[in-house]
């Protein structure tokens, strides 16, 4: 199969599993945004996915993303930043991305807000939560989320739309169901605590666990390998 056929088959499979999960959960397919995670993959693959109907793309490294966005930015495409952002890159991120899903500190939120203001945009963002409290991961802890959320929603240049999490790597995806459920409960709590913000979005679910994430309320799934294939970088899987 050539690349286009492989991508088409992969996308058809992913969309079918999304539809199945939506059905099981008694939800509506329109509630789910598929973000195709194109990190490490060439812009040619992004263009092919676009031709196959994908409109949302996710990247986790600023420099790599800037190159791709510069080469491919139709007006109906949304680029999502999903990786950790060093604050010295906040300016470029605010100027380039349509959504920033990985707001993991108040300082980063303040820097993004300042630069969004300079660019005259109100930047849609999600707060990244480290639900399982893993040392190796960035994201706000459950303990600090309320306090930080209150301060971030007070920044008028940011349009806070919900929460994002990266679940722990496990062999059986059922093991991460409690993580997704916990994120949804946090979202529900924030909706009551800070009702001036919609908190609509729950970005959770990747190649290994997106069906379960949808059953638990995901509105955004971020899928890389199941669409674009395994990532191989200098001989290593990343
Ligand atoms: C790489 C990445 C994904 C996609 O992971 P896959 O397992 O390839 O689907 C999703 N979210 C984040 C934050 C990532 O870095």
mmCIF file of C-alpha atoms and ligand atoms in Angstrom:
data_model
loop_
_atom_site.group_PDB
_atom_site.id
_atom_site.type_symbol
_atom_site.label_atom_id
_atom_site.label_comp_id
_atom_site.label_asym_id
_atom_site.label_seq_id
_atom_site.Cartn_x
_atom_site.Cartn_y
_atom_site.Cartn_z
ATOM 1 C CA UNK A 1 0.000 0.000 0.000
ATOM 2 C CA UNK A 2 1.228 3.507 -0.626
ATOM 3 C CA UNK A 3 1.260 6.139 2.087
ATOM 4 C CA UNK A 4 -2.091 7.642 1.173
ATOM 5 C CA UNK A 5 -3.818 4.247 1.286
ATOM 6 C CA UNK A 6 -2.198 3.379 4.604
ATOM 7 C CA UNK A 7 -3.257 6.713 6.099
ATOM 8 C CA UNK A 8 -6.787 6.316 4.732
ATOM 9 C CA UNK A 9 -7.087 2.828 6.236
ATOM 10 C CA UNK A 10 -5.667 3.978 9.581
ATOM 11 C CA UNK A 11 -8.039 6.931 9.742
ATOM 12 C CA UNK A 12 -11.007 4.785 8.829
ATOM 13 C CA UNK A 13 -10.115 2.384 11.632
ATOM 14 C CA UNK A 14 -9.647 5.169 14.208
ATOM 15 C CA UNK A 15 -12.891 6.861 13.200
ATOM 16 C CA UNK A 16 -14.762 3.558 13.461
ATOM 17 C CA UNK A 17 -13.430 2.913 16.969
ATOM 18 C CA UNK A 18 -14.321 6.469 17.975
ATOM 19 C CA UNK A 19 -17.851 5.933 16.648
ATOM 20 C CA UNK A 20 -18.133 2.643 18.560
ATOM 21 C CA UNK A 21 -17.043 4.236 21.824
ATOM 22 C CA UNK A 22 -19.431 7.156 21.284
ATOM 23 C CA UNK A 23 -22.238 4.690 20.691
ATOM 24 C CA UNK A 24 -21.427 2.641 23.802
ATOM 25 C CA UNK A 25 -21.371 5.811 25.886
ATOM 26 C CA UNK A 26 -24.643 7.099 24.424
ATOM 27 C CA UNK A 27 -22.880 10.245 23.274
ATOM 28 C CA UNK A 28 -22.900 12.250 20.027
ATOM 29 C CA UNK A 29 -20.092 11.938 17.478
ATOM 30 C CA UNK A 30 -20.119 15.722 17.038
ATOM 31 C CA UNK A 31 -18.860 16.093 20.603
ATOM 32 C CA UNK A 32 -15.485 14.564 19.718
ATOM 33 C CA UNK A 33 -12.588 16.376 18.068
ATOM 34 C CA UNK A 34 -9.883 14.156 16.640
ATOM 35 C CA UNK A 35 -6.464 15.792 16.922
ATOM 36 C CA UNK A 36 -3.976 13.951 14.705
ATOM 37 C CA UNK A 37 -0.594 14.103 16.446
ATOM 38 C CA UNK A 38 1.938 14.661 13.672
ATOM 39 C CA UNK A 39 5.083 15.055 15.805
ATOM 40 C CA UNK A 40 8.213 13.619 14.147
ATOM 41 C CA UNK A 41 6.238 13.124 10.904
ATOM 42 C CA UNK A 42 6.858 15.170 7.734
ATOM 43 C CA UNK A 43 4.486 17.891 6.593
ATOM 44 C CA UNK A 44 3.642 15.775 3.528
ATOM 45 C CA UNK A 45 1.824 13.362 5.859
ATOM 46 C CA UNK A 46 -0.051 16.267 7.434
ATOM 47 C CA UNK A 47 -1.190 17.343 3.979
ATOM 48 C CA UNK A 48 -2.376 13.816 3.133
ATOM 49 C CA UNK A 49 -4.329 13.613 6.398
ATOM 50 C CA UNK A 50 -5.891 16.979 5.562
ATOM 51 C CA UNK A 51 -7.015 15.620 2.213
ATOM 52 C CA UNK A 52 -8.607 12.758 4.140
ATOM 53 C CA UNK A 53 -10.633 15.201 6.226
ATOM 54 C CA UNK A 54 -8.450 15.865 9.291
ATOM 55 C CA UNK A 55 -8.542 19.502 10.383
ATOM 56 C CA UNK A 56 -6.804 19.408 13.791
ATOM 57 C CA UNK A 57 -3.117 18.607 14.234
ATOM 58 C CA UNK A 58 -1.038 18.300 17.400
ATOM 59 C CA UNK A 59 2.664 18.945 17.919
ATOM 60 C CA UNK A 60 4.773 18.727 21.063
ATOM 61 C CA UNK A 61 7.975 20.526 20.074
ATOM 62 C CA UNK A 62 7.895 24.225 19.292
ATOM 63 C CA UNK A 63 10.711 24.346 16.743
ATOM 64 C CA UNK A 64 9.461 21.363 14.754
ATOM 65 C CA UNK A 65 5.926 22.737 14.784
ATOM 66 C CA UNK A 66 6.970 26.187 13.551
ATOM 67 C CA UNK A 67 8.520 24.651 10.450
ATOM 68 C CA UNK A 68 5.391 22.636 9.655
ATOM 69 C CA UNK A 69 2.922 25.409 10.406
ATOM 70 C CA UNK A 70 4.908 27.761 8.165
ATOM 71 C CA UNK A 71 4.512 25.252 5.325
ATOM 72 C CA UNK A 72 0.897 24.307 5.939
ATOM 73 C CA UNK A 73 -1.691 26.633 7.354
ATOM 74 C CA UNK A 74 -5.011 26.538 5.470
ATOM 75 C CA UNK A 75 -7.615 28.717 7.175
ATOM 76 C CA UNK A 76 -9.659 25.703 8.304
ATOM 77 C CA UNK A 77 -6.768 23.918 10.045
ATOM 78 C CA UNK A 78 -6.222 24.178 13.802
ATOM 79 C CA UNK A 79 -2.767 23.569 15.217
ATOM 80 C CA UNK A 80 -2.656 22.364 18.834
ATOM 81 C CA UNK A 81 0.381 22.627 21.093
ATOM 82 C CA UNK A 82 0.358 19.538 23.327
ATOM 83 C CA UNK A 83 3.916 19.428 24.745
ATOM 84 C CA UNK A 84 5.759 21.151 27.552
ATOM 85 C CA UNK A 85 6.621 24.766 26.702
ATOM 86 C CA UNK A 86 9.673 26.608 27.982
ATOM 87 C CA UNK A 87 8.581 30.104 28.921
ATOM 88 C CA UNK A 88 11.163 31.640 26.569
ATOM 89 C CA UNK A 89 9.161 30.097 23.718
ATOM 90 C CA UNK A 90 5.804 31.446 24.924
ATOM 91 C CA UNK A 91 5.898 34.294 22.424
ATOM 92 C CA UNK A 92 6.287 32.022 19.406
ATOM 93 C CA UNK A 93 3.685 29.616 20.742
ATOM 94 C CA UNK A 94 1.125 32.385 21.273
ATOM 95 C CA UNK A 95 1.793 33.679 17.759
ATOM 96 C CA UNK A 96 1.616 30.296 16.035
ATOM 97 C CA UNK A 97 -0.854 27.898 17.651
ATOM 98 C CA UNK A 98 -4.649 27.989 17.597
ATOM 99 C CA UNK A 99 -4.897 26.028 20.859
ATOM 100 C CA UNK A 100 -2.438 25.457 23.665
ATOM 101 C CA UNK A 101 -3.439 22.306 25.525
ATOM 102 C CA UNK A 102 -0.355 22.092 27.727
ATOM 103 C CA UNK A 103 -0.619 25.021 30.146
ATOM 104 C CA UNK A 104 1.101 23.457 33.146
ATOM 105 C CA UNK A 105 2.045 26.435 35.337
ATOM 106 C CA UNK A 106 0.827 29.874 36.286
ATOM 107 C CA UNK A 107 4.046 31.436 35.028
ATOM 108 C CA UNK A 108 3.552 29.909 31.560
ATOM 109 C CA UNK A 109 -0.088 31.070 31.552
ATOM 110 C CA UNK A 110 1.023 34.607 32.396
ATOM 111 C CA UNK A 111 3.655 34.625 29.646
ATOM 112 C CA UNK A 112 1.219 33.256 27.054
ATOM 113 C CA UNK A 113 -1.356 35.844 28.117
ATOM 114 C CA UNK A 114 1.115 38.687 27.796
ATOM 115 C CA UNK A 115 2.202 37.639 24.303
ATOM 116 C CA UNK A 116 -1.336 36.839 23.141
ATOM 117 C CA UNK A 117 -2.203 40.377 24.176
ATOM 118 C CA UNK A 118 0.694 41.763 22.133
ATOM 119 C CA UNK A 119 -0.514 39.792 19.114
ATOM 120 C CA UNK A 120 -4.081 40.974 19.674
ATOM 121 C CA UNK A 121 -5.519 37.492 20.088
ATOM 122 C CA UNK A 122 -7.415 35.704 22.851
ATOM 123 C CA UNK A 123 -5.690 32.349 23.009
ATOM 124 C CA UNK A 124 -7.771 29.187 23.607
ATOM 125 C CA UNK A 125 -6.030 27.042 26.242
ATOM 126 C CA UNK A 126 -6.506 23.924 28.335
ATOM 127 C CA UNK A 127 -4.903 23.345 31.730
ATOM 128 C CA UNK A 128 -2.735 20.246 31.817
ATOM 129 C CA UNK A 129 -3.275 18.108 34.898
ATOM 130 C CA UNK A 130 -0.910 15.413 36.170
ATOM 131 C CA UNK A 131 -3.747 13.288 37.536
ATOM 132 C CA UNK A 132 -1.658 10.295 38.566
ATOM 133 C CA UNK A 133 0.999 12.514 40.186
ATOM 134 C CA UNK A 134 3.803 10.993 38.136
ATOM 135 C CA UNK A 135 7.240 12.504 38.869
ATOM 136 C CA UNK A 136 8.273 12.222 35.232
ATOM 137 C CA UNK A 137 5.343 14.287 33.932
ATOM 138 C CA UNK A 138 4.560 17.956 33.802
ATOM 139 C CA UNK A 139 1.108 19.278 34.601
ATOM 140 C CA UNK A 140 -0.649 20.795 37.579
ATOM 141 C CA UNK A 141 -1.230 18.501 40.537
ATOM 142 C CA UNK A 142 -4.807 17.841 41.653
ATOM 143 C CA UNK A 143 -3.984 19.638 44.900
ATOM 144 C CA UNK A 144 -2.959 22.882 43.205
ATOM 145 C CA UNK A 145 -5.462 22.839 40.329
ATOM 146 C CA UNK A 146 -8.257 24.886 41.931
ATOM 147 C CA UNK A 147 -5.972 27.659 43.088
ATOM 148 C CA UNK A 148 -4.108 27.879 39.791
ATOM 149 C CA UNK A 149 -7.306 27.644 37.730
ATOM 150 C CA UNK A 150 -8.717 30.641 39.588
ATOM 151 C CA UNK A 151 -5.660 32.705 38.694
ATOM 152 C CA UNK A 152 -5.468 31.560 35.070
ATOM 153 C CA UNK A 153 -9.127 32.308 34.304
ATOM 154 C CA UNK A 154 -8.485 35.836 35.583
ATOM 155 C CA UNK A 155 -6.116 36.448 32.629
ATOM 156 C CA UNK A 156 -8.359 38.068 30.003
ATOM 157 C CA UNK A 157 -6.071 37.205 27.072
ATOM 158 C CA UNK A 158 -6.568 33.472 27.661
ATOM 159 C CA UNK A 159 -9.764 31.641 26.753
ATOM 160 C CA UNK A 160 -9.721 28.690 29.163
ATOM 161 C CA UNK A 161 -11.802 25.879 27.656
ATOM 162 C CA UNK A 162 -11.088 22.870 29.857
ATOM 163 C CA UNK A 163 -8.546 20.308 31.012
ATOM 164 C CA UNK A 164 -5.992 17.983 29.418
ATOM 165 C CA UNK A 165 -4.129 14.991 30.768
ATOM 166 C CA UNK A 166 -1.606 12.420 29.585
ATOM 167 C CA UNK A 167 -2.423 9.124 31.274
ATOM 168 C CA UNK A 168 0.313 6.787 32.557
ATOM 169 C CA UNK A 169 1.645 4.175 30.145
ATOM 170 C CA UNK A 170 0.074 0.838 31.048
ATOM 171 C CA UNK A 171 -0.281 -2.493 29.316
ATOM 172 C CA UNK A 172 -4.038 -2.772 29.912
ATOM 173 C CA UNK A 173 -5.861 0.498 29.050
ATOM 174 C CA UNK A 174 -8.593 -0.350 31.576
ATOM 175 C CA UNK A 175 -6.031 0.616 34.224
ATOM 176 C CA UNK A 176 -6.233 4.276 33.199
ATOM 177 C CA UNK A 177 -10.021 4.544 33.335
ATOM 178 C CA UNK A 178 -9.847 5.962 36.902
ATOM 179 C CA UNK A 179 -7.437 8.663 35.661
ATOM 180 C CA UNK A 180 -9.885 9.781 32.977
ATOM 181 C CA UNK A 181 -12.770 9.643 35.417
ATOM 182 C CA UNK A 182 -10.835 11.746 37.918
ATOM 183 C CA UNK A 183 -10.170 14.408 35.264
ATOM 184 C CA UNK A 184 -13.876 14.544 34.411
ATOM 185 C CA UNK A 185 -14.793 14.951 38.097
ATOM 186 C CA UNK A 186 -12.257 17.784 38.404
ATOM 187 C CA UNK A 187 -13.831 19.434 35.376
ATOM 188 C CA UNK A 188 -17.310 19.075 36.886
ATOM 189 C CA UNK A 189 -16.049 20.586 40.142
ATOM 190 C CA UNK A 190 -14.424 23.538 38.359
ATOM 191 C CA UNK A 191 -17.657 24.164 36.454
ATOM 192 C CA UNK A 192 -19.342 24.742 39.817
ATOM 193 C CA UNK A 193 -16.443 26.589 41.416
ATOM 194 C CA UNK A 194 -15.643 28.903 38.495
ATOM 195 C CA UNK A 195 -18.868 29.045 36.466
ATOM 196 C CA UNK A 196 -17.754 32.066 34.441
ATOM 197 C CA UNK A 197 -15.575 29.670 32.400
ATOM 198 C CA UNK A 198 -17.111 26.911 30.296
ATOM 199 C CA UNK A 199 -14.637 24.086 31.166
ATOM 200 C CA UNK A 200 -16.221 22.313 28.221
ATOM 201 C CA UNK A 201 -13.234 20.358 26.945
ATOM 202 C CA UNK A 202 -11.626 17.206 28.282
ATOM 203 C CA UNK A 203 -8.572 16.353 26.177
ATOM 204 C CA UNK A 204 -7.676 12.783 27.077
ATOM 205 C CA UNK A 205 -7.016 9.571 25.215
ATOM 206 C CA UNK A 206 -4.146 8.596 22.901
ATOM 207 C CA UNK A 207 -3.491 5.603 20.627
ATOM 208 C CA UNK A 208 -3.544 3.076 23.465
ATOM 209 C CA UNK A 209 -6.585 4.290 25.358
ATOM 210 C CA UNK A 210 -8.832 6.625 23.372
ATOM 211 C CA UNK A 211 -11.894 4.376 23.394
ATOM 212 C CA UNK A 212 -11.893 4.334 27.183
ATOM 213 C CA UNK A 213 -11.267 8.084 27.322
ATOM 214 C CA UNK A 214 -14.336 8.670 25.148
ATOM 215 C CA UNK A 215 -16.424 6.417 27.380
ATOM 216 C CA UNK A 216 -15.283 8.581 30.298
ATOM 217 C CA UNK A 217 -16.189 11.866 28.628
ATOM 218 C CA UNK A 218 -13.291 12.965 26.397
ATOM 219 C CA UNK A 219 -14.204 15.735 23.956
ATOM 220 C CA UNK A 220 -10.730 15.792 22.365
ATOM 221 C CA UNK A 221 -8.615 12.721 21.619
ATOM 222 C CA UNK A 222 -4.962 13.136 20.574
ATOM 223 C CA UNK A 223 -3.924 10.287 18.327
ATOM 224 C CA UNK A 224 -0.522 9.867 16.730
ATOM 225 C CA UNK A 225 0.684 6.314 16.092
ATOM 226 C CA UNK A 226 -2.685 4.819 15.169
ATOM 227 C CA UNK A 227 -2.915 7.372 12.334
ATOM 228 C CA UNK A 228 0.647 8.092 11.205
ATOM 229 C CA UNK A 229 2.378 4.875 12.290
ATOM 230 C CA UNK A 230 5.097 4.267 14.847
ATOM 231 C CA UNK A 231 7.529 7.084 15.510
ATOM 232 C CA UNK A 232 11.155 6.177 15.001
ATOM 233 C CA UNK A 233 13.768 8.712 15.938
ATOM 234 C CA UNK A 234 17.453 7.895 15.637
ATOM 235 C CA UNK A 235 16.557 4.215 15.873
ATOM 236 C CA UNK A 236 14.504 4.750 19.036
ATOM 237 C CA UNK A 237 10.761 4.729 19.463
ATOM 238 C CA UNK A 238 9.539 8.031 20.946
HETATM 239 C C1 LIG B 1 2.707 11.949 21.344
HETATM 240 C C2 LIG B 1 1.536 12.451 22.104
HETATM 241 C C3 LIG B 1 0.236 11.970 21.836
HETATM 242 C C4 LIG B 1 -0.054 10.893 20.816
HETATM 243 O O1 LIG B 1 0.411 9.666 21.280
HETATM 244 P P1 LIG B 1 0.138 8.308 20.442
HETATM 245 O O2 LIG B 1 0.404 7.251 21.432
HETATM 246 O O3 LIG B 1 1.070 8.332 19.291
HETATM 247 O O4 LIG B 1 -1.295 8.349 20.012
HETATM 248 C C5 LIG B 1 -0.815 12.514 22.563
HETATM 249 N N1 LIG B 1 -0.618 13.475 23.500
HETATM 250 C C6 LIG B 1 0.601 13.951 23.785
HETATM 251 C C7 LIG B 1 0.738 15.007 24.830
HETATM 252 C C8 LIG B 1 1.709 13.458 23.114
HETATM 253 O O5 LIG B 1 2.938 13.946 23.403
#
